Coordinates of C-alpha atoms and ligand atoms in Angstrom, one line a residue:
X140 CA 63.3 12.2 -135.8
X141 CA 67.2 12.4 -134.7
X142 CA 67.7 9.2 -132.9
X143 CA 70.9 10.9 -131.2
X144 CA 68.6 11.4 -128.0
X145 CA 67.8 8.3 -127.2
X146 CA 71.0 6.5 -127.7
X147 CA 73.3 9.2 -127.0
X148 CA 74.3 8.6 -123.6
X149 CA 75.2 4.8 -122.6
X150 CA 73.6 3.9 -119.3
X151 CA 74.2 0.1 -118.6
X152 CA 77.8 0.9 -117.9
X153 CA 77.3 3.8 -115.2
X154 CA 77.1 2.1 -111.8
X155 CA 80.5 1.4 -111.3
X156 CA 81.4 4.4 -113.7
X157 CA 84.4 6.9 -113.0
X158 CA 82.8 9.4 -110.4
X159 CA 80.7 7.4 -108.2
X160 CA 83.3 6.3 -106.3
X161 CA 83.7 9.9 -104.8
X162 CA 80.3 9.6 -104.1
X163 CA 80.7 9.6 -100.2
X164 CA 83.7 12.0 -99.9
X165 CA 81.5 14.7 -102.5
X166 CA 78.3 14.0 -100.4
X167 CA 79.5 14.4 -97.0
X168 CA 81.6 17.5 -98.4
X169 CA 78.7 19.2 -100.0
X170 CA 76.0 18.1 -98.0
X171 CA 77.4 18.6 -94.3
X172 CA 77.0 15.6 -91.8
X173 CA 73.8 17.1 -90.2
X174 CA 71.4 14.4 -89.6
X175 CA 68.6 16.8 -88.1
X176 CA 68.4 19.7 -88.4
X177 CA 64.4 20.5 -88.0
X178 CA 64.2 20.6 -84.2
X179 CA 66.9 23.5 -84.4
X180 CA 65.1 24.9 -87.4
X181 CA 61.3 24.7 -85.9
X182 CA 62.7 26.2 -82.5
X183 CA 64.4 29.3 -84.6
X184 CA 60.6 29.7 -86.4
X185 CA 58.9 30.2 -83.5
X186 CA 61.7 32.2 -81.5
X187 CA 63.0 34.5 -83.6
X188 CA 61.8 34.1 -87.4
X189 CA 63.9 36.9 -88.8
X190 CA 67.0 36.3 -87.0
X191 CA 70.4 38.2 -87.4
X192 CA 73.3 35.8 -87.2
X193 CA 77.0 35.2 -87.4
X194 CA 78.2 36.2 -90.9
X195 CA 81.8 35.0 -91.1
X196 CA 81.5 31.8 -92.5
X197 CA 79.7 32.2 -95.4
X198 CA 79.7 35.3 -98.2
X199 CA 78.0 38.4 -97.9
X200 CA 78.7 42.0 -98.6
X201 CA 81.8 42.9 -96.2
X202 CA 80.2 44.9 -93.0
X203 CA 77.0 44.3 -93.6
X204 CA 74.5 41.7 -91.7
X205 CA 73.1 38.5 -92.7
X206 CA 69.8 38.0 -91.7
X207 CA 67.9 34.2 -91.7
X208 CA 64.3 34.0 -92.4
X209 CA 61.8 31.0 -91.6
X210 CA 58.4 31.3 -92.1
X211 CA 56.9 30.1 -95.2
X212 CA 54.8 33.8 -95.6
X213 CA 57.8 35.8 -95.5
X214 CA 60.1 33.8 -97.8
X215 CA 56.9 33.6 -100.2
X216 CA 56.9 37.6 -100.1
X217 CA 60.9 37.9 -100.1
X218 CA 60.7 36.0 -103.6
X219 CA 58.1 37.6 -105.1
X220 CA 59.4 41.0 -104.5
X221 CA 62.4 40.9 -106.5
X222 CA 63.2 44.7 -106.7
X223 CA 63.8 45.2 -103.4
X224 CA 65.7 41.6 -103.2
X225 CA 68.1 40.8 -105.8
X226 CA 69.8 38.1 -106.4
X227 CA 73.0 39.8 -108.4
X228 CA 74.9 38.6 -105.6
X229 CA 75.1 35.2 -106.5
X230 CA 77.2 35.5 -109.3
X231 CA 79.4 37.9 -107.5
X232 CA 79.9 36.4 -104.2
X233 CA 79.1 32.6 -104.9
X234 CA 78.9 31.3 -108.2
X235 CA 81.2 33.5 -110.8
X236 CA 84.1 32.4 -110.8
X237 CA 83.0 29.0 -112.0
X238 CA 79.8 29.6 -113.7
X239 CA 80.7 32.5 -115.7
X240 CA 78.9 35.9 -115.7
X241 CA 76.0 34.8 -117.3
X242 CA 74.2 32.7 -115.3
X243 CA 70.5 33.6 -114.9
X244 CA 69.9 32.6 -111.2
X245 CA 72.2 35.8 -110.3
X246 CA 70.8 38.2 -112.7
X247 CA 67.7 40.5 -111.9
X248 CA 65.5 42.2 -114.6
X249 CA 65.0 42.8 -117.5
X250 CA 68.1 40.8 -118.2
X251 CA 66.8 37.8 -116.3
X252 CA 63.1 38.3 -118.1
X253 CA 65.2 38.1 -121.4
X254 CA 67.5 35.4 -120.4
X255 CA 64.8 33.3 -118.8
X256 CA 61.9 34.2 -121.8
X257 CA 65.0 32.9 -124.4
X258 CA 66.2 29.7 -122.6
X259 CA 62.4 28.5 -121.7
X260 CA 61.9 28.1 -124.8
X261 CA 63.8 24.8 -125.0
X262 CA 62.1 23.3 -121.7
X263 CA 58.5 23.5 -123.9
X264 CA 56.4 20.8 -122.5
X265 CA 56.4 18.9 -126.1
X266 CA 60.4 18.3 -125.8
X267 CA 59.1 17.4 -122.0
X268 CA 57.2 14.1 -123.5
X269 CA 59.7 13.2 -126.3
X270 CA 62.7 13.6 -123.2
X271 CA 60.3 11.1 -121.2
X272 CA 59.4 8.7 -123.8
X273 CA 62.2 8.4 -125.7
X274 CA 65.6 9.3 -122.8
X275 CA 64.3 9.3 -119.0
X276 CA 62.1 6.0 -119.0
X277 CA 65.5 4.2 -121.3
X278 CA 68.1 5.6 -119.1
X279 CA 66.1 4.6 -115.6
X280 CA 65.3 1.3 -117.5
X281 CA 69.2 0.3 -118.4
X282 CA 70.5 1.4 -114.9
X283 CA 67.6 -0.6 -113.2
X284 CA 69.2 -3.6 -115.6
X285 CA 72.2 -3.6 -113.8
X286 CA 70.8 -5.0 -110.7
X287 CA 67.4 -6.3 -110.9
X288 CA 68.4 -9.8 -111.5
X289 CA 70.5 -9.8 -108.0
X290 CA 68.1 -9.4 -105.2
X291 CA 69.5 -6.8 -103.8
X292 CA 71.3 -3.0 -104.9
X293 CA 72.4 0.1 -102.5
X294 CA 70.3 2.7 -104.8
X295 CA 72.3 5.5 -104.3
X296 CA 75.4 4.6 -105.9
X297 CA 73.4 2.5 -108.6
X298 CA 70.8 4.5 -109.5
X299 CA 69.7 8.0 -108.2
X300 CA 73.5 9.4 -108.6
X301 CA 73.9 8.2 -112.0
X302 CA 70.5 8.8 -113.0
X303 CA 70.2 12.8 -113.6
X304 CA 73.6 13.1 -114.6
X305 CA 72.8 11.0 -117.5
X306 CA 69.3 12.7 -117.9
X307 CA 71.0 15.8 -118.7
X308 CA 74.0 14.8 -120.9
X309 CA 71.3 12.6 -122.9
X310 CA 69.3 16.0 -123.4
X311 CA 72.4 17.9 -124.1
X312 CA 72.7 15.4 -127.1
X313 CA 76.1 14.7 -125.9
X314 CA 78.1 11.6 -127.4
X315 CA 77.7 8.5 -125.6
X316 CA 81.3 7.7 -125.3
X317 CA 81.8 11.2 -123.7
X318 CA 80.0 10.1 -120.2
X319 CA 82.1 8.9 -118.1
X320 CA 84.0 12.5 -118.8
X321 CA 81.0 14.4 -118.2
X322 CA 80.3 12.5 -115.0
X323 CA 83.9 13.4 -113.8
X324 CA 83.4 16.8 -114.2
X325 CA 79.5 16.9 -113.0
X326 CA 81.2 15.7 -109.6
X327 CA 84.2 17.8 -109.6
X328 CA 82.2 21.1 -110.2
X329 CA 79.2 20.2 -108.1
X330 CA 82.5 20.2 -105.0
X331 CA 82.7 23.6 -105.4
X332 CA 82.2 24.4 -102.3
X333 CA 85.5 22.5 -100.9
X334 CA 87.7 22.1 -103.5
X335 CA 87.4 25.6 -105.3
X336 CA 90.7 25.1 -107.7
X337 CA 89.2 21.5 -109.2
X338 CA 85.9 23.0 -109.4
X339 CA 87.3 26.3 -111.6
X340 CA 89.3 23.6 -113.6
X341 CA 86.6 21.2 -115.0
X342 CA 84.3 24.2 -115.5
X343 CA 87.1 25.7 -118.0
X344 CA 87.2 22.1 -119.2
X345 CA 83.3 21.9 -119.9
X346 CA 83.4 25.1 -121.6
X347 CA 85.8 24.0 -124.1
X348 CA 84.1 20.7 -124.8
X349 CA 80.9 22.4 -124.9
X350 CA 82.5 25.2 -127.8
X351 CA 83.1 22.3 -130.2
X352 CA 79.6 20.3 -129.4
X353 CA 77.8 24.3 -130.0
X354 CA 80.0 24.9 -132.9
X355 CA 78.7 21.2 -134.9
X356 CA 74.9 22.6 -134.3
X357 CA 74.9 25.4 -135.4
X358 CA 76.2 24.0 -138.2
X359 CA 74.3 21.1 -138.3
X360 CA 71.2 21.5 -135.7
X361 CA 69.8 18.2 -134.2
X362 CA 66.7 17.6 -131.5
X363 CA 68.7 18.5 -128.7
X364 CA 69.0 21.3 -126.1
X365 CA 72.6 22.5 -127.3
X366 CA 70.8 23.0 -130.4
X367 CA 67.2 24.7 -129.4
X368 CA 69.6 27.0 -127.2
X369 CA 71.7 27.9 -131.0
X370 CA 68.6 28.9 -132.7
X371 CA 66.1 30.7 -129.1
X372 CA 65.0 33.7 -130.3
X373 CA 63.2 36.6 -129.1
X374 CA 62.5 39.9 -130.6
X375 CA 64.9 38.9 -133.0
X376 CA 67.3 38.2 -130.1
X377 CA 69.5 35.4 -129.8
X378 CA 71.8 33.5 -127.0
X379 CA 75.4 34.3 -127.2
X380 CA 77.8 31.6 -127.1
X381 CA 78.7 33.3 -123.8
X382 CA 75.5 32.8 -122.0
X383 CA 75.1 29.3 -123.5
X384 CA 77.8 27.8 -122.1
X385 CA 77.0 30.0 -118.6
X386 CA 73.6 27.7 -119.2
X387 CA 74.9 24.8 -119.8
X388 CA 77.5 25.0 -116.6
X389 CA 74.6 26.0 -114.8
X390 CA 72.7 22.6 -115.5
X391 CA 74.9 21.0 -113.3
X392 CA 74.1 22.2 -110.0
X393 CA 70.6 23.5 -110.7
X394 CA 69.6 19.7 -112.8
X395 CA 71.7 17.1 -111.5
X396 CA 72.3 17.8 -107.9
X397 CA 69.3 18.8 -106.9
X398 CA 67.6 15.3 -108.4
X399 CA 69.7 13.3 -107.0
X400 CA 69.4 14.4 -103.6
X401 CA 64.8 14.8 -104.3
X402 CA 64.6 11.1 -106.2
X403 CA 67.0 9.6 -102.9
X404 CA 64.6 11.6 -100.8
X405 CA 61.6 10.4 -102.5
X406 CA 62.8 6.7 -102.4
X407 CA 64.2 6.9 -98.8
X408 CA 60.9 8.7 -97.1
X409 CA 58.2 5.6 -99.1
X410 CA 60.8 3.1 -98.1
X411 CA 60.7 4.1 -94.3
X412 CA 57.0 3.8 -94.3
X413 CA 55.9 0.6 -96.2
X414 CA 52.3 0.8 -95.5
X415 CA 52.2 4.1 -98.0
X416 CA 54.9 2.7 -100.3
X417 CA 52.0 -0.6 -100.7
X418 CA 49.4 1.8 -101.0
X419 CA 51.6 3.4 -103.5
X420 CA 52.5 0.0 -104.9
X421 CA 49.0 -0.4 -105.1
X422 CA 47.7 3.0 -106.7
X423 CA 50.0 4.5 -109.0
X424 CA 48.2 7.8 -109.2
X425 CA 49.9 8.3 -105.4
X426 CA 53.1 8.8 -107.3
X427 CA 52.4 12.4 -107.9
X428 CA 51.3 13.5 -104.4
X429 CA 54.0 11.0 -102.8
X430 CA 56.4 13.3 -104.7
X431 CA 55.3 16.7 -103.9
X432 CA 55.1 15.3 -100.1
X433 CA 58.7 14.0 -100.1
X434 CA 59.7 17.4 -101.7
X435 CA 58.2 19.4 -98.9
X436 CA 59.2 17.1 -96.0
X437 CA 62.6 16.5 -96.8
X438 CA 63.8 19.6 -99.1
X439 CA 67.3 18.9 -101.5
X440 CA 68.3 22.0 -101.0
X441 CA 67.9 24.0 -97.8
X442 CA 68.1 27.5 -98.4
X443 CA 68.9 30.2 -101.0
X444 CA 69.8 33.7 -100.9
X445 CA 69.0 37.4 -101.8
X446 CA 70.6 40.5 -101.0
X447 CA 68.2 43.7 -99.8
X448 CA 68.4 46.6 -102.4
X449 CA 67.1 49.1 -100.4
X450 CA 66.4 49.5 -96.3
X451 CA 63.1 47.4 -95.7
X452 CA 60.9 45.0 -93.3
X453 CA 60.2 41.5 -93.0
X454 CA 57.8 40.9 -90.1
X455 CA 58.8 44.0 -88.2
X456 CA 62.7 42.7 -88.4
X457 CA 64.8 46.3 -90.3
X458 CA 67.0 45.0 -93.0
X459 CA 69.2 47.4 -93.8
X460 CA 69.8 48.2 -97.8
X461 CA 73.2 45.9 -98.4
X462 CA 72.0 42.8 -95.8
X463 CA 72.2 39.5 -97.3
X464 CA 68.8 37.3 -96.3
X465 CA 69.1 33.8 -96.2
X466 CA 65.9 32.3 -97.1
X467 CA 65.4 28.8 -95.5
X468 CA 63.2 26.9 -97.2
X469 CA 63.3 23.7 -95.7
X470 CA 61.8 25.8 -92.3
X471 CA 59.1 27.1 -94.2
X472 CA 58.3 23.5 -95.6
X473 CA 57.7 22.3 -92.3
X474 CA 55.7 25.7 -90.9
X475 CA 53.0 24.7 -88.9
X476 CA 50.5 27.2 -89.6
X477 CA 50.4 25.8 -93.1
X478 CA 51.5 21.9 -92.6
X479 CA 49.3 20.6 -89.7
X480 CA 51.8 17.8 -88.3
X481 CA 54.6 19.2 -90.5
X482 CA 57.1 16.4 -89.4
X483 CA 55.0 14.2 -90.7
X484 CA 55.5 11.8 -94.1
X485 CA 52.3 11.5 -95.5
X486 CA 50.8 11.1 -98.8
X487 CA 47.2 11.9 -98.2
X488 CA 47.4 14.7 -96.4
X489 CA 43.4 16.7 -96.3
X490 CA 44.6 19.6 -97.9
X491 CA 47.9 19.5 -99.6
X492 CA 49.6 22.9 -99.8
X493 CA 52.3 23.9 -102.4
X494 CA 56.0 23.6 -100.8
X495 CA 58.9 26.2 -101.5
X496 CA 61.4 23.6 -102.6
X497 CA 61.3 24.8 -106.2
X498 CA 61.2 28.4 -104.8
X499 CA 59.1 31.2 -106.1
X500 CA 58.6 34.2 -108.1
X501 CA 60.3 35.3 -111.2
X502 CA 63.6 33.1 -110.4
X503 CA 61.2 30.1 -109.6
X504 CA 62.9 26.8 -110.6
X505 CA 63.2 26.4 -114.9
X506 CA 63.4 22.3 -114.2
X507 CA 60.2 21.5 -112.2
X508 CA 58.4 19.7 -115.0
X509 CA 61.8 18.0 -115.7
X510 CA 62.3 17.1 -112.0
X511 CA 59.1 15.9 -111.3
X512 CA 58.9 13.8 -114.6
X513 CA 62.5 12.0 -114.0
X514 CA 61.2 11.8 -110.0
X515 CA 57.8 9.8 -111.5
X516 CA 59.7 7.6 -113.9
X517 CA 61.9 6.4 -111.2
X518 CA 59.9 5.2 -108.7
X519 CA 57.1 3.7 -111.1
X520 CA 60.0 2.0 -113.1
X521 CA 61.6 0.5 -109.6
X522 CA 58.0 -0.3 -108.5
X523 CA 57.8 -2.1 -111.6
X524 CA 60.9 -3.7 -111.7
X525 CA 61.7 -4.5 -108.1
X526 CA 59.2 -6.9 -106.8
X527 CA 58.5 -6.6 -103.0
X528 CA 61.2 -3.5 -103.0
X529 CA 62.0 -2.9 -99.1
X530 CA 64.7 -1.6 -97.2
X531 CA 67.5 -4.3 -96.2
X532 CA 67.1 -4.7 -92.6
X533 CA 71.0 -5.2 -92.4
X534 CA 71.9 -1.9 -93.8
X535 CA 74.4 0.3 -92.8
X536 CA 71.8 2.6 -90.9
X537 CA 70.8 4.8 -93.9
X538 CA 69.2 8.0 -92.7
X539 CA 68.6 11.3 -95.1
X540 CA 71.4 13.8 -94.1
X541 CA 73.1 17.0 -94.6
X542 CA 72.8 21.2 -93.9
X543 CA 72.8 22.5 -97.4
X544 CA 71.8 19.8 -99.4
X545 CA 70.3 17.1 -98.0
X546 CA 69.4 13.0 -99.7
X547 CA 70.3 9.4 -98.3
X548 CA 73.4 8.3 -97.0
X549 CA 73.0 5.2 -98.8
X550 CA 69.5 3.2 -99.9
X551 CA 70.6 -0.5 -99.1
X552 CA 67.2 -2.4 -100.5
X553 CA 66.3 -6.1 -101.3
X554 CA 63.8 -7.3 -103.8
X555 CA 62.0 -11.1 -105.0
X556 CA 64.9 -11.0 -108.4
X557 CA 62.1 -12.2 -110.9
Ligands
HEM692 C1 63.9 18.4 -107.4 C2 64.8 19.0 -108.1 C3 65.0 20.4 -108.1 C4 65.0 21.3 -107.1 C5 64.7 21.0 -105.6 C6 65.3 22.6 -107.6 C7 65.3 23.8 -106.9 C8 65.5 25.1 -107.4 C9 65.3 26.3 -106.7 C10 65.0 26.4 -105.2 C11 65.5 27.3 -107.5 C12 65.4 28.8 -107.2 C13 66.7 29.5 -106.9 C14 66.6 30.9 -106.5 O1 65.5 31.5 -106.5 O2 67.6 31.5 -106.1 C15 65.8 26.7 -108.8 C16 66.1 27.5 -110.0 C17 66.5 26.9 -111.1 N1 66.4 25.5 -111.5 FE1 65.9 24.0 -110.3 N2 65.6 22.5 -109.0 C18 65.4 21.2 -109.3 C19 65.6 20.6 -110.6 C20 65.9 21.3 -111.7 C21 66.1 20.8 -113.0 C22 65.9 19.3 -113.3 C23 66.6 21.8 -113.8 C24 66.9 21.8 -115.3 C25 67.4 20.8 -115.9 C26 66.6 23.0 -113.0 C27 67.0 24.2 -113.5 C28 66.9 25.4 -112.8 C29 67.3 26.7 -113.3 C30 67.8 26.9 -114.7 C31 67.0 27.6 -112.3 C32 67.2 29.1 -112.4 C33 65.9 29.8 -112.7 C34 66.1 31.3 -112.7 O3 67.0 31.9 -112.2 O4 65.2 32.0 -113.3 N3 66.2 22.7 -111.7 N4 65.8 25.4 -108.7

């Protein structure tokens, strides 16, 4: 086997690498200071749950209406029906102009079925176990190296921001002395929302960089995803350079972001209640429903978007063809008739019920497996590591934040150092 994956992205020197120190300014930019937003959320559930709001701050078809849905049943049905809700509007109101034209999460069918058949094809769950074994469990491991012998570490800023970023450019095959680059622009496009002209810059940037990396494997193919994205095919079909890089661009937001923000989640909501982080401690095969517990309670990413085709219905609510519905996930994690005690953290619940955090329906999140597998790796290697791990009583009151996205502020912890 090409050894390339394993080694080729450096982790021991990431903690104090070139883009964590915008760490605060990106997160409070991206993530909006909003420290709870349930109550608000909860209320708007049971008052109006198709609600018509205020459209001028965010995009949406000019003169038409923006409607904001929160019960867990309707989003459900919203994202299974895609022909009457598209999502076309994402690359032309949102992410275009610095993703490109080809990015799947805006496309509808039977380009999307293509796309999605084509680029699946290098997320097969055998690349899944050679990722974990021989990139994920290395790359937690050296970043966990670069604290465990001090008794202390603030694990945002040392572990779960590196961490994904790395992940990826270790999948992507990319050259180990590239990193620090790629972490520069991984946090410069990810501030897309606030600083628009960086954002459009770095992603111009990627594509170039990325042009010369596709260019050597399709020369030279190695066990990488740059090069099972050179040789996909379907019907005889292949990926155009084009949507590759599109792809590529689009790992960014849709990889890295969102895992940061679910493993500081994760981490942040066992913390806060040590009696289920011992039991976790305790009995690793918690890990998997502390996960899927963290992921409905605290949601990385609060909503997403579709835009009505035609004139239709949600729960007696008209939405005119043209609306744009806003689809908020994080109120239909916490719906009561389907989470008894839905503000509650906890790992045993009688009858856990899937969440919506990886969404649902044809556009249903590509990473899950991924996700999940770099989430289990990271606690059972901190576990492992970190004897005693606890939150440091002296911190600087961390608390989960935010209105789009939403992770730690910071994750001050002490441990026994070994
Ligand atoms: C906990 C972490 C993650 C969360 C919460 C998350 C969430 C989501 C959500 C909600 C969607 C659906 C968007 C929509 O329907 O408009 C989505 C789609 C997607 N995600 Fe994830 N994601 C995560 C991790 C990942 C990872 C690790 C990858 C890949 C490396 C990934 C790749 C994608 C892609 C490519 C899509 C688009 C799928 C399509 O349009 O068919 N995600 N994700």
């Amino acid at each position: 086997m090409d050894t390339s994956l394993g080694d080729a992205v450096g982790a021991g020197d990431a903690a104090d690498d070139a883009g964590n120190e915008d760490l605060g300014l990106f997160d409070d930019a991206v993530a909006g200071d909003v420290r709870d937003p349930y109550p608000e959320l909860a209320d708007a559930r049971r008052t109006h749950p198709v609600q018509q709001l205020d459209s001028s701050l965010m995009p949406h078809e000019e003169g038409q209406g923006v409607y904001f849905i929160y019960r867990h049943e309707d989003i459900a049905l919203v994202l299974r029906d895609a022909g009457t809700f598209s999502s076309a509007h994402i690359i032309d109101l949102i992410m275009g102009p610095i993703m490109g034209e080809h990015i799947m999460l805006g496309m509808d069918d039977p380009q999307h079925r293509r796309y999605r058949a084509l680029v699946s094809t290098a997320f097969r769950q055998k690349t899944l176990a050679l990722w974990e074994h021989e990139l994920v469990a290395q790359v937690a491991g050296e970043l966990i190296d670069g604290f465990a012998d001090r008794g202390r570490a603030e694990l945002t800023r040392e572990f779960t921001f590196p961490y994904p970023t790395q992940v990826i450019a270790g999948i992507l095959g990319l050259p180990r002395e590239d990193y620090r680059q790629f972490q520069r622009w991984s946090t410069a496009i990810l501030s897309f929302f606030t600083k628009l002209d960086e954002a459009i810059v770095a992603s111009q940037e990627v594509k170039e960089y990325m042009a010369t990396i596709l260019a050597e494997r399709r020369r030279d193919p190695r066990e990488d995803l740059i090069s099972e994205l050179a040789v996909a095919e379907l019907d005889g079909e292949r990926l155009s350079d084009e949507e590759i890089f599109s792809f590529l661009r689009l790992l960014l937001p849709a990889g890295v972001e969102t895992t940061y923000r679910a493993t500081g989640n994760l981490l942040f909501s066992l913390l806060s209640n040590p009696r289920q982080l011992d039991a976790v401690r305790a009995d690793r095969n918690l890990i998997a429903p502390a996960i899927e517990e963290a992921l409905r309670i605290e949601t990385p990413l609060l909503n997403i978007t579709r835009l009505a085709t035609k004139d239709t219905e949600i729960s007696g609510v008209t939405i005119p063809a043209g609306s744009t519905v806003m689809l908020m996930l994080a109120a239909a994690n916490r719906d009561e008739t389907r989470y008894p005690d839905p503000d509650r953290f906890d790992i045993g619940r009688e009858e856990p019920r899937p969440h919506l955090s990886f969404g649902n329906g044809p556009h249903a999140c590509l990473g899950t497996h991924l996700a999940r597998m770099e989430m289990r790796v990271a606690l059972g290697l901190l576990l492992d590591r970190l004897p005693n791990v606890r939150l440091d009583p002296d911190g600087d009151d961390p608390h989960i934040h935010g209105q789009v996205f939403r992770s730690p502020t910071s994750l001050p912890v002490l441990f026994d150092p070994r």
